Coordinates of C-alpha atoms and ligand atoms in Angstrom, one line a residue:
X1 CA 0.0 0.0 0.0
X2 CA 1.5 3.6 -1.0
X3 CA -0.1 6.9 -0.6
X4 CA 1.1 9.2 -3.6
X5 CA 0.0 12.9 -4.5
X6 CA -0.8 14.0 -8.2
X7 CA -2.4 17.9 -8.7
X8 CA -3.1 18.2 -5.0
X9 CA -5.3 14.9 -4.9
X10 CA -3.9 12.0 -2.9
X11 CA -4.0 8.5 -4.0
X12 CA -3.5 5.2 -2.5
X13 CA -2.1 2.4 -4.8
X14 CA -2.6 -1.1 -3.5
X15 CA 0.0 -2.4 -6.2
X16 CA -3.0 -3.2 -8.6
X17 CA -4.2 -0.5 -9.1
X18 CA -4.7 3.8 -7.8
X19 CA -7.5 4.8 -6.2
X20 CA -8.0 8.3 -5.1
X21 CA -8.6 9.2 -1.7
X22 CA -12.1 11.5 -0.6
X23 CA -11.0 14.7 0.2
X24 CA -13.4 14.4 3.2
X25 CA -12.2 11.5 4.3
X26 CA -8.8 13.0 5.0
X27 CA -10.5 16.0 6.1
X28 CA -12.4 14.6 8.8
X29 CA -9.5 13.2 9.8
X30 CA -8.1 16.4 11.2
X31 CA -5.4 15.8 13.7
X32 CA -4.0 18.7 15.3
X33 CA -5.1 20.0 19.0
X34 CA -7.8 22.1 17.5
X35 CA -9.6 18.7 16.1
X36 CA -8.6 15.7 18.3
X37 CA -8.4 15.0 21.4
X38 CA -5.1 13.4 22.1
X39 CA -6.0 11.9 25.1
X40 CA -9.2 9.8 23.5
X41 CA -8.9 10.1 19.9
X42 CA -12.4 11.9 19.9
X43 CA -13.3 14.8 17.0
X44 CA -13.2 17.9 18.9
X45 CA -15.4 19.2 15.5
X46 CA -18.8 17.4 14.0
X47 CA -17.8 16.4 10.7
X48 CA -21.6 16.7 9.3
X49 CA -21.5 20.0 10.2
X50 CA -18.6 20.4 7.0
X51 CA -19.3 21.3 3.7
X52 CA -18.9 17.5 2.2
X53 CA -16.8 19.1 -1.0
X54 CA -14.3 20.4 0.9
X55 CA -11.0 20.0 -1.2
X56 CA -7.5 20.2 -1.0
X57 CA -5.5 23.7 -1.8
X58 CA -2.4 22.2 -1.4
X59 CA -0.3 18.8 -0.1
X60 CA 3.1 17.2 0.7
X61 CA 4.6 13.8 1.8
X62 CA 7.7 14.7 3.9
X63 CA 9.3 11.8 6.4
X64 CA 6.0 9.2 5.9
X65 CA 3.8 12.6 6.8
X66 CA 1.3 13.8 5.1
X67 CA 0.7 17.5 5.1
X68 CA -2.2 19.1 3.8
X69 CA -3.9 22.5 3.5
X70 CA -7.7 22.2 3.0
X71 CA -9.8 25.1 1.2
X72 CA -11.8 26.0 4.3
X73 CA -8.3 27.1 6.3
X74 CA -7.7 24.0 8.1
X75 CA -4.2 22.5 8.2
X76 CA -3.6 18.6 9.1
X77 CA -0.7 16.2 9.4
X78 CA -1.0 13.0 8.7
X79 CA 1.0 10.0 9.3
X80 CA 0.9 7.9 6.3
X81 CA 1.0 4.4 8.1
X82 CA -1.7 5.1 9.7
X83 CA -3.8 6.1 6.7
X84 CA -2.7 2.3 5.4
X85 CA -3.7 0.7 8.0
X86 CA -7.3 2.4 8.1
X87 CA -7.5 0.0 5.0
X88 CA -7.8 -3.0 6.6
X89 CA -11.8 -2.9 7.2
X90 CA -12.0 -4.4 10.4
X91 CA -10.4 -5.0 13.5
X92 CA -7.2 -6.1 13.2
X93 CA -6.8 -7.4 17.2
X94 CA -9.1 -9.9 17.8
X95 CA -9.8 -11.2 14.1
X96 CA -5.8 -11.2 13.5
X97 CA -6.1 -14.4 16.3
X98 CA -7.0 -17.2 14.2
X99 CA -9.1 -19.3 15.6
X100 CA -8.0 -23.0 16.6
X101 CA -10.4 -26.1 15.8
X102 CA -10.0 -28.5 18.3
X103 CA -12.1 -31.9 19.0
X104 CA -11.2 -34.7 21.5
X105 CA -8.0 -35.2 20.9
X106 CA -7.4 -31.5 22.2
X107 CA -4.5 -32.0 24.7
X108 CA -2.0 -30.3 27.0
X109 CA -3.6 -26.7 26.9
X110 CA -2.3 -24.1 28.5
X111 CA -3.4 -23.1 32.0
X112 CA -2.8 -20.1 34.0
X113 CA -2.0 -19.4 37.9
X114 CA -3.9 -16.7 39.5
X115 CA -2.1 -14.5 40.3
X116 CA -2.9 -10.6 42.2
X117 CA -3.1 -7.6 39.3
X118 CA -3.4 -10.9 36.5
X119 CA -5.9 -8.6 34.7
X120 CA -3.5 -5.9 34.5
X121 CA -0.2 -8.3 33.6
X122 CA 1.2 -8.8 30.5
X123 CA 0.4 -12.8 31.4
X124 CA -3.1 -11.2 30.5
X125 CA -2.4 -11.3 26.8
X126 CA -1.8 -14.9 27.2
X127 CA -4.5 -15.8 28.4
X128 CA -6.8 -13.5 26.0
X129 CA -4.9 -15.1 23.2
X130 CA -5.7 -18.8 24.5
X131 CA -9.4 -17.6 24.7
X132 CA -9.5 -16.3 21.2
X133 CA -8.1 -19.7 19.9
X134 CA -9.7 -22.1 21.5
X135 CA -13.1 -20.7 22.9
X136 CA -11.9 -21.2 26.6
X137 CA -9.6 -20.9 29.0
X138 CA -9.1 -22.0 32.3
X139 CA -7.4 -20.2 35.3
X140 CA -6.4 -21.7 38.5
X141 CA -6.3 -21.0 42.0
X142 CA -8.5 -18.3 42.1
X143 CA -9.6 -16.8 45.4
X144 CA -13.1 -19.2 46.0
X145 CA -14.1 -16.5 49.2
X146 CA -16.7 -13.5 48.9
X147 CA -18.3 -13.7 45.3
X148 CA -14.8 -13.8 43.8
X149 CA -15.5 -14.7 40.6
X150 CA -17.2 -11.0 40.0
X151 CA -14.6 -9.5 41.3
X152 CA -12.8 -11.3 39.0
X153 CA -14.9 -10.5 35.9
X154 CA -15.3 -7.1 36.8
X155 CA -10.9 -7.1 36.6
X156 CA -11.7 -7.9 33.2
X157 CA -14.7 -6.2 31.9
X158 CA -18.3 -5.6 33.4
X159 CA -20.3 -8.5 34.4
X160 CA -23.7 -8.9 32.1
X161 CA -26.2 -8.7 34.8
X162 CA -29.3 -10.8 34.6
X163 CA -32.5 -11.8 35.9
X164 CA -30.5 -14.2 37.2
X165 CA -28.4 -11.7 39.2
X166 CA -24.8 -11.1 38.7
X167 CA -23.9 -14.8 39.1
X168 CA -25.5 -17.5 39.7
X169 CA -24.8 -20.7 42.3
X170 CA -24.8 -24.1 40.6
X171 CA -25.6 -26.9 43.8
X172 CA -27.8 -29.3 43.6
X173 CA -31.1 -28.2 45.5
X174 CA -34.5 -29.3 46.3
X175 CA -37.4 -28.8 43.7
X176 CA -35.3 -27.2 41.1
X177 CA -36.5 -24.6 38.7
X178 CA -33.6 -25.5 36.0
X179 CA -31.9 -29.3 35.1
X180 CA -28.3 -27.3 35.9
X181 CA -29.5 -27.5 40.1
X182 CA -29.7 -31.5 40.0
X183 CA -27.0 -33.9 39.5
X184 CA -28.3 -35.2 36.3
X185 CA -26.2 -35.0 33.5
X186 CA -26.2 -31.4 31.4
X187 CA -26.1 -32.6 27.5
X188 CA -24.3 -30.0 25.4
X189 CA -25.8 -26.7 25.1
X190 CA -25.1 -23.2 25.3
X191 CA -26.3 -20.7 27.6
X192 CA -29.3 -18.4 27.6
X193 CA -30.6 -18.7 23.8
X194 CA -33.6 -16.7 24.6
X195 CA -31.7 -13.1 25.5
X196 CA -31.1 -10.5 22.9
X197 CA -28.5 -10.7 22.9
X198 CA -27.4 -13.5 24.2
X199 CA -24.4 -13.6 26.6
X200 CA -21.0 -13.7 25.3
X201 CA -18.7 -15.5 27.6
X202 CA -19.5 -17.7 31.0
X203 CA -17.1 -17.6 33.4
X204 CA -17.9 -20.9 35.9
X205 CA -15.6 -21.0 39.2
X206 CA -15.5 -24.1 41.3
X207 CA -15.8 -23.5 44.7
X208 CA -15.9 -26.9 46.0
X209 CA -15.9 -30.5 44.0
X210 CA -15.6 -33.3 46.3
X211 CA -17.6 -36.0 44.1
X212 CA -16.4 -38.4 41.3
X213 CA -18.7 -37.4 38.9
X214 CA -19.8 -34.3 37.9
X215 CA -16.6 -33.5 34.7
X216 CA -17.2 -30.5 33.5
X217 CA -17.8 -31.2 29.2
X218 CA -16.6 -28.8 26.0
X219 CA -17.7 -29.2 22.8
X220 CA -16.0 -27.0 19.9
X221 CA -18.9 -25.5 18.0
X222 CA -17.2 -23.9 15.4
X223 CA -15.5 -27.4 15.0
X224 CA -19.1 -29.3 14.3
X225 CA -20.2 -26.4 12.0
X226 CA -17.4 -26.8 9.7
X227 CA -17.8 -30.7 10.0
X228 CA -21.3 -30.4 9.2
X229 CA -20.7 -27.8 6.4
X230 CA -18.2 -30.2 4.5
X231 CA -20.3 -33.6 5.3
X232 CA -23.7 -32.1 5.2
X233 CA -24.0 -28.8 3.5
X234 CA -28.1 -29.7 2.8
X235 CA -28.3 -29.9 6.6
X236 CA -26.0 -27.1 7.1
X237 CA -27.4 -24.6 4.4
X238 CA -31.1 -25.2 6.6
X239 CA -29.6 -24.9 9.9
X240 CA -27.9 -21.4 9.1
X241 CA -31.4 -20.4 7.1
X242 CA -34.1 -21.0 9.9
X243 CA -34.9 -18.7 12.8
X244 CA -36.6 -20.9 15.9
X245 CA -38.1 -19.4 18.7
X246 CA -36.2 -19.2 22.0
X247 CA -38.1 -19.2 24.9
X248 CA -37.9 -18.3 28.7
X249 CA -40.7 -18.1 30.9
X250 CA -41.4 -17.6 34.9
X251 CA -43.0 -15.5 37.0
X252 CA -41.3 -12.1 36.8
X253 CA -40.3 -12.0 33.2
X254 CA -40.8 -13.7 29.0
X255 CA -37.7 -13.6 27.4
X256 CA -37.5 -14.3 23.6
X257 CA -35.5 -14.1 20.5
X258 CA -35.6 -16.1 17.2
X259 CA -32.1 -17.1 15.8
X260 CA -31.0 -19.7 13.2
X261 CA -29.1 -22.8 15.2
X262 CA -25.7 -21.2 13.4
X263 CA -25.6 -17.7 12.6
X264 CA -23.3 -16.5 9.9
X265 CA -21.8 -13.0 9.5
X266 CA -22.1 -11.0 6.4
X267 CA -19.8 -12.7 5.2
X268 CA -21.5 -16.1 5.5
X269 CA -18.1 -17.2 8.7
X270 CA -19.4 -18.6 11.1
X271 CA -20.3 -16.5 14.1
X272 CA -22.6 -18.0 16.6
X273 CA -24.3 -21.2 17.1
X274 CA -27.3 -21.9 20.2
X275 CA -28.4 -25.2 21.4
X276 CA -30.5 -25.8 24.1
X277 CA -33.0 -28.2 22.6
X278 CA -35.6 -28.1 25.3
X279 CA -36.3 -24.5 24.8
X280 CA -36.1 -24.5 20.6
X281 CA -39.6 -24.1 18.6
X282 CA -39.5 -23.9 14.5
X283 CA -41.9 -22.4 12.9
X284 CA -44.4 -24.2 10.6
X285 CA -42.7 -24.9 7.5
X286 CA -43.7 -26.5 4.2
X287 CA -43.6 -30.0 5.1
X288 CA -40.7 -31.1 3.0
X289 CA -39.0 -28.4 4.2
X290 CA -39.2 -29.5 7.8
X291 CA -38.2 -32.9 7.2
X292 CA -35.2 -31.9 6.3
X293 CA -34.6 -29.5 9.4
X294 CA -35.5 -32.0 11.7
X295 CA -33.1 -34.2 10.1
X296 CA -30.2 -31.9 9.9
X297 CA -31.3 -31.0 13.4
X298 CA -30.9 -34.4 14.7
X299 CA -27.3 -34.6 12.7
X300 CA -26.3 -31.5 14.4
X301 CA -27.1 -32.7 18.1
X302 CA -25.3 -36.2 17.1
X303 CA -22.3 -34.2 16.4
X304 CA -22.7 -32.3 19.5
X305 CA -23.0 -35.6 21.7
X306 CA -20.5 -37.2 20.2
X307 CA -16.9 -38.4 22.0
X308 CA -15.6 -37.7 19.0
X309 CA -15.9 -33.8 19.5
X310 CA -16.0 -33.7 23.3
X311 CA -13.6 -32.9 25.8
X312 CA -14.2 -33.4 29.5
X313 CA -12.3 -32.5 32.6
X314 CA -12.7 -32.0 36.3
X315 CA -12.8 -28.5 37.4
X316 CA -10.7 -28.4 40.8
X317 CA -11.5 -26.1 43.9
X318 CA -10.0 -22.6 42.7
X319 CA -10.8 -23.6 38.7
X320 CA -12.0 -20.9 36.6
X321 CA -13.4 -21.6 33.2
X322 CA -13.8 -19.0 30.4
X323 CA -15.9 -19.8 28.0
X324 CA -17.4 -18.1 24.2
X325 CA -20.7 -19.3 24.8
X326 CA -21.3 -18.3 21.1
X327 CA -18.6 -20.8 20.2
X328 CA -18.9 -23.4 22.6
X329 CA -21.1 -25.7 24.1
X330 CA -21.0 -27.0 27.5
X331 CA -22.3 -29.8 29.9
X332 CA -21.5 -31.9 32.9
X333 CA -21.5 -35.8 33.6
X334 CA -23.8 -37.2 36.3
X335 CA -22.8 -37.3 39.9
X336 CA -23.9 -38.6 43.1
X337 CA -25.1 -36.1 45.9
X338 CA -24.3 -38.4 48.5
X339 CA -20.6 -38.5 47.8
X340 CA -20.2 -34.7 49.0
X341 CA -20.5 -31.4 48.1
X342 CA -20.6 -30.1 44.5
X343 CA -20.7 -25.9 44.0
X344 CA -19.9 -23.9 41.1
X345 CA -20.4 -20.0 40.8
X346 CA -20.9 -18.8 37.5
X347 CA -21.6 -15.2 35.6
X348 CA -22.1 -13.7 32.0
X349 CA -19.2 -11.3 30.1
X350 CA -19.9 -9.6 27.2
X351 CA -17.2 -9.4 24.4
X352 CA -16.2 -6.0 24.6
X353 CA -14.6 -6.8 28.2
X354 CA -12.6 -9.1 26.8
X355 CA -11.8 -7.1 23.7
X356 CA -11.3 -3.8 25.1
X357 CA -8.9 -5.6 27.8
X358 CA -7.0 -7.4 24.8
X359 CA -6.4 -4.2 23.1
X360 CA -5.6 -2.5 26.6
X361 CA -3.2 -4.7 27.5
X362 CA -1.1 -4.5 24.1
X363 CA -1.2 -1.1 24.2
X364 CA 0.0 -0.9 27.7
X365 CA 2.9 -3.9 27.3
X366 CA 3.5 -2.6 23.5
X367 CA 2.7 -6.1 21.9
Ligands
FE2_1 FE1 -25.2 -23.9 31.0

């Protein structure tokens, strides 16, 4: 990418070919103490309040800066690099971390110690990164006293509050409102379908595990998808076509939102999937066209349940577990209430804590 002048316009030639640049859109970019707040990177100025053909009197590229006097007075310096990069349409932090596809032959990944001020270490960016690749990560040792695991979240981000509160206790109790407060065993699933949106990441803390069963299972969504996409693409195409009906009811409160089963992005990469099959409704369809959902359906929760594409650990007293709960599905094997006590503490993360502390931190460390 070069930025070259030509008759007071500036161009940008991407080694195929020269585009020219909007005056406005180098206008707008107006740097100097006057227009931008150094501290933030805010406009000091409201761009729509500018003539849009604003043009260029005059400009220069001296040491990789671009100087330019506009025709309404205004002076601005640009540094070229930074006009390149603005070519790159989206972020370039998180999607620059490619995402690792992992079944049950995922081994020997990397755990973290606790440790005080970990949100604010460089370790931090370590542990981000893990997250990003693999959907989850898991940190040990953390305090288990007080709630911790908000404080915890809250180091990161802001915990997504819910009607569920800020966090929620998974124990085993009498007459149960959900399947998670029995020891039965939690098939795959994600968390919460029926919010808009729907939380981002689950953090789960174990604060005490003193039976045998109970494992704690992973399951690599984005793995399945792009099984099913290569095996199945008929089942696939309906899946990523058909919004179902989420729903949550009790007393206080009807939640609902209609999502296909996997969501694409614009750009038809995957982006989301939701399971919960006890609380999914299709619409009436043409018959044939049903069929063949409830078949792909059916293929889909296969792949889910399957060993092939589960992993399954024990979560320790002190074990924290991070997890894209657009990415991944979770569960637990069965367990026996008499052997002792089984508690887990869990809350809700959106992405931009996890973002915003990503980019924070390689600011801060200069990664
Ligand atoms: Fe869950």
């Amino acid at each position: 990418m070069k930025i070259q002048l030509s008759n007071n316009k500036v161009y940008y030639n991407n080694g195929t070919s020269v585009e020219e640049i909007h005056p406005f859109w180098l206008r707008e970019r107006a740097n100097g103490e006057k227009f931008l707040d150094e501290k933030t990177q805010q406009r000091l100025f409201d761009p729509t309040s500018l003539s849009v053909d604003v043009g260029i009197k005059n400009a220069e590229i001296k040491n990789e800066v671009l100087e330019i006097n506009f025709n309404d007075g205004v002076n601005s310096k640009l540094n070229i690099n930074s006009i390149a990069q603005e070519f790159s349409k989206k972020d370039n932090v998180i999607s620059s971390i490619a995402k690792i596809k992992w079944d049950s032959n995922l081994k020997n990944i990397k755990n973290f110690d606790y440790k005080t001020d970990l949100s604010e270490s460089k370790e931090m960016h370590d542990v981000l990164t893990t997250f990003y690749k693999y959907g989850f990560v898991i940190i040990k040792k953390v305090p288990t006293e007080n709630n911790y695991l908000v404080k915890f979240a809250n180091s990161i981000g802001s915990v997504r509050r819910t009607n569920f509160g800020e966090h929620f206790n998974v124990k085993s109790k009498p007459s149960p409102n959900d399947l998670a407060y029995t020891p039965l065993p939690l098939a795959p699933h994600t968390d919460n379908p029926y919010r808009n949106p729907v939380p981002c990441i689950q953090i789960l803390h174990c604060i005490v595990n003193e039976v045998n069963g109970g494992s704690s299972t992973l399951v690599d969504g984005y793995n399945v998808t792009e099984t099913l996409k290569k095996e199945n693409p008929d089942f696939y195409n309906i899946l990523t076509q058909v919004k179902v009906r989420f729903k949550f009811i009790d007393k206080d409160v009807i939640l609902e939102d209609w999502s296909e089963l996997i969501k694409l992005d614009e750009y038809k990469n995957f982006k989301q999937v939701r399971f919960s099959p006890r609380l999914d409704f299709v619409p009436i369809l043409e018959k044939k066209e049903l069929d063949l959902y409830y078949r792909a359906r059916k293929k889909l929760s296969d792949l889910y349940n399957s060993e092939k594409f589960r992993i399954q650990f024990k979560l320790e007293q002190g074990d924290l577990l991070m997890m894209d709960n657009y990415r991944l599905l979770h569960g637990r094997t069965e367990f026996d209430i008499n052997e002792g006590n089984r508690f887990l503490q869990g809350c809700y993360i959106d992405f931009d804590s996890t973002e915003g502390k990503l980019r924070h931190i390689k600011r801060k460390f200069n990664l």
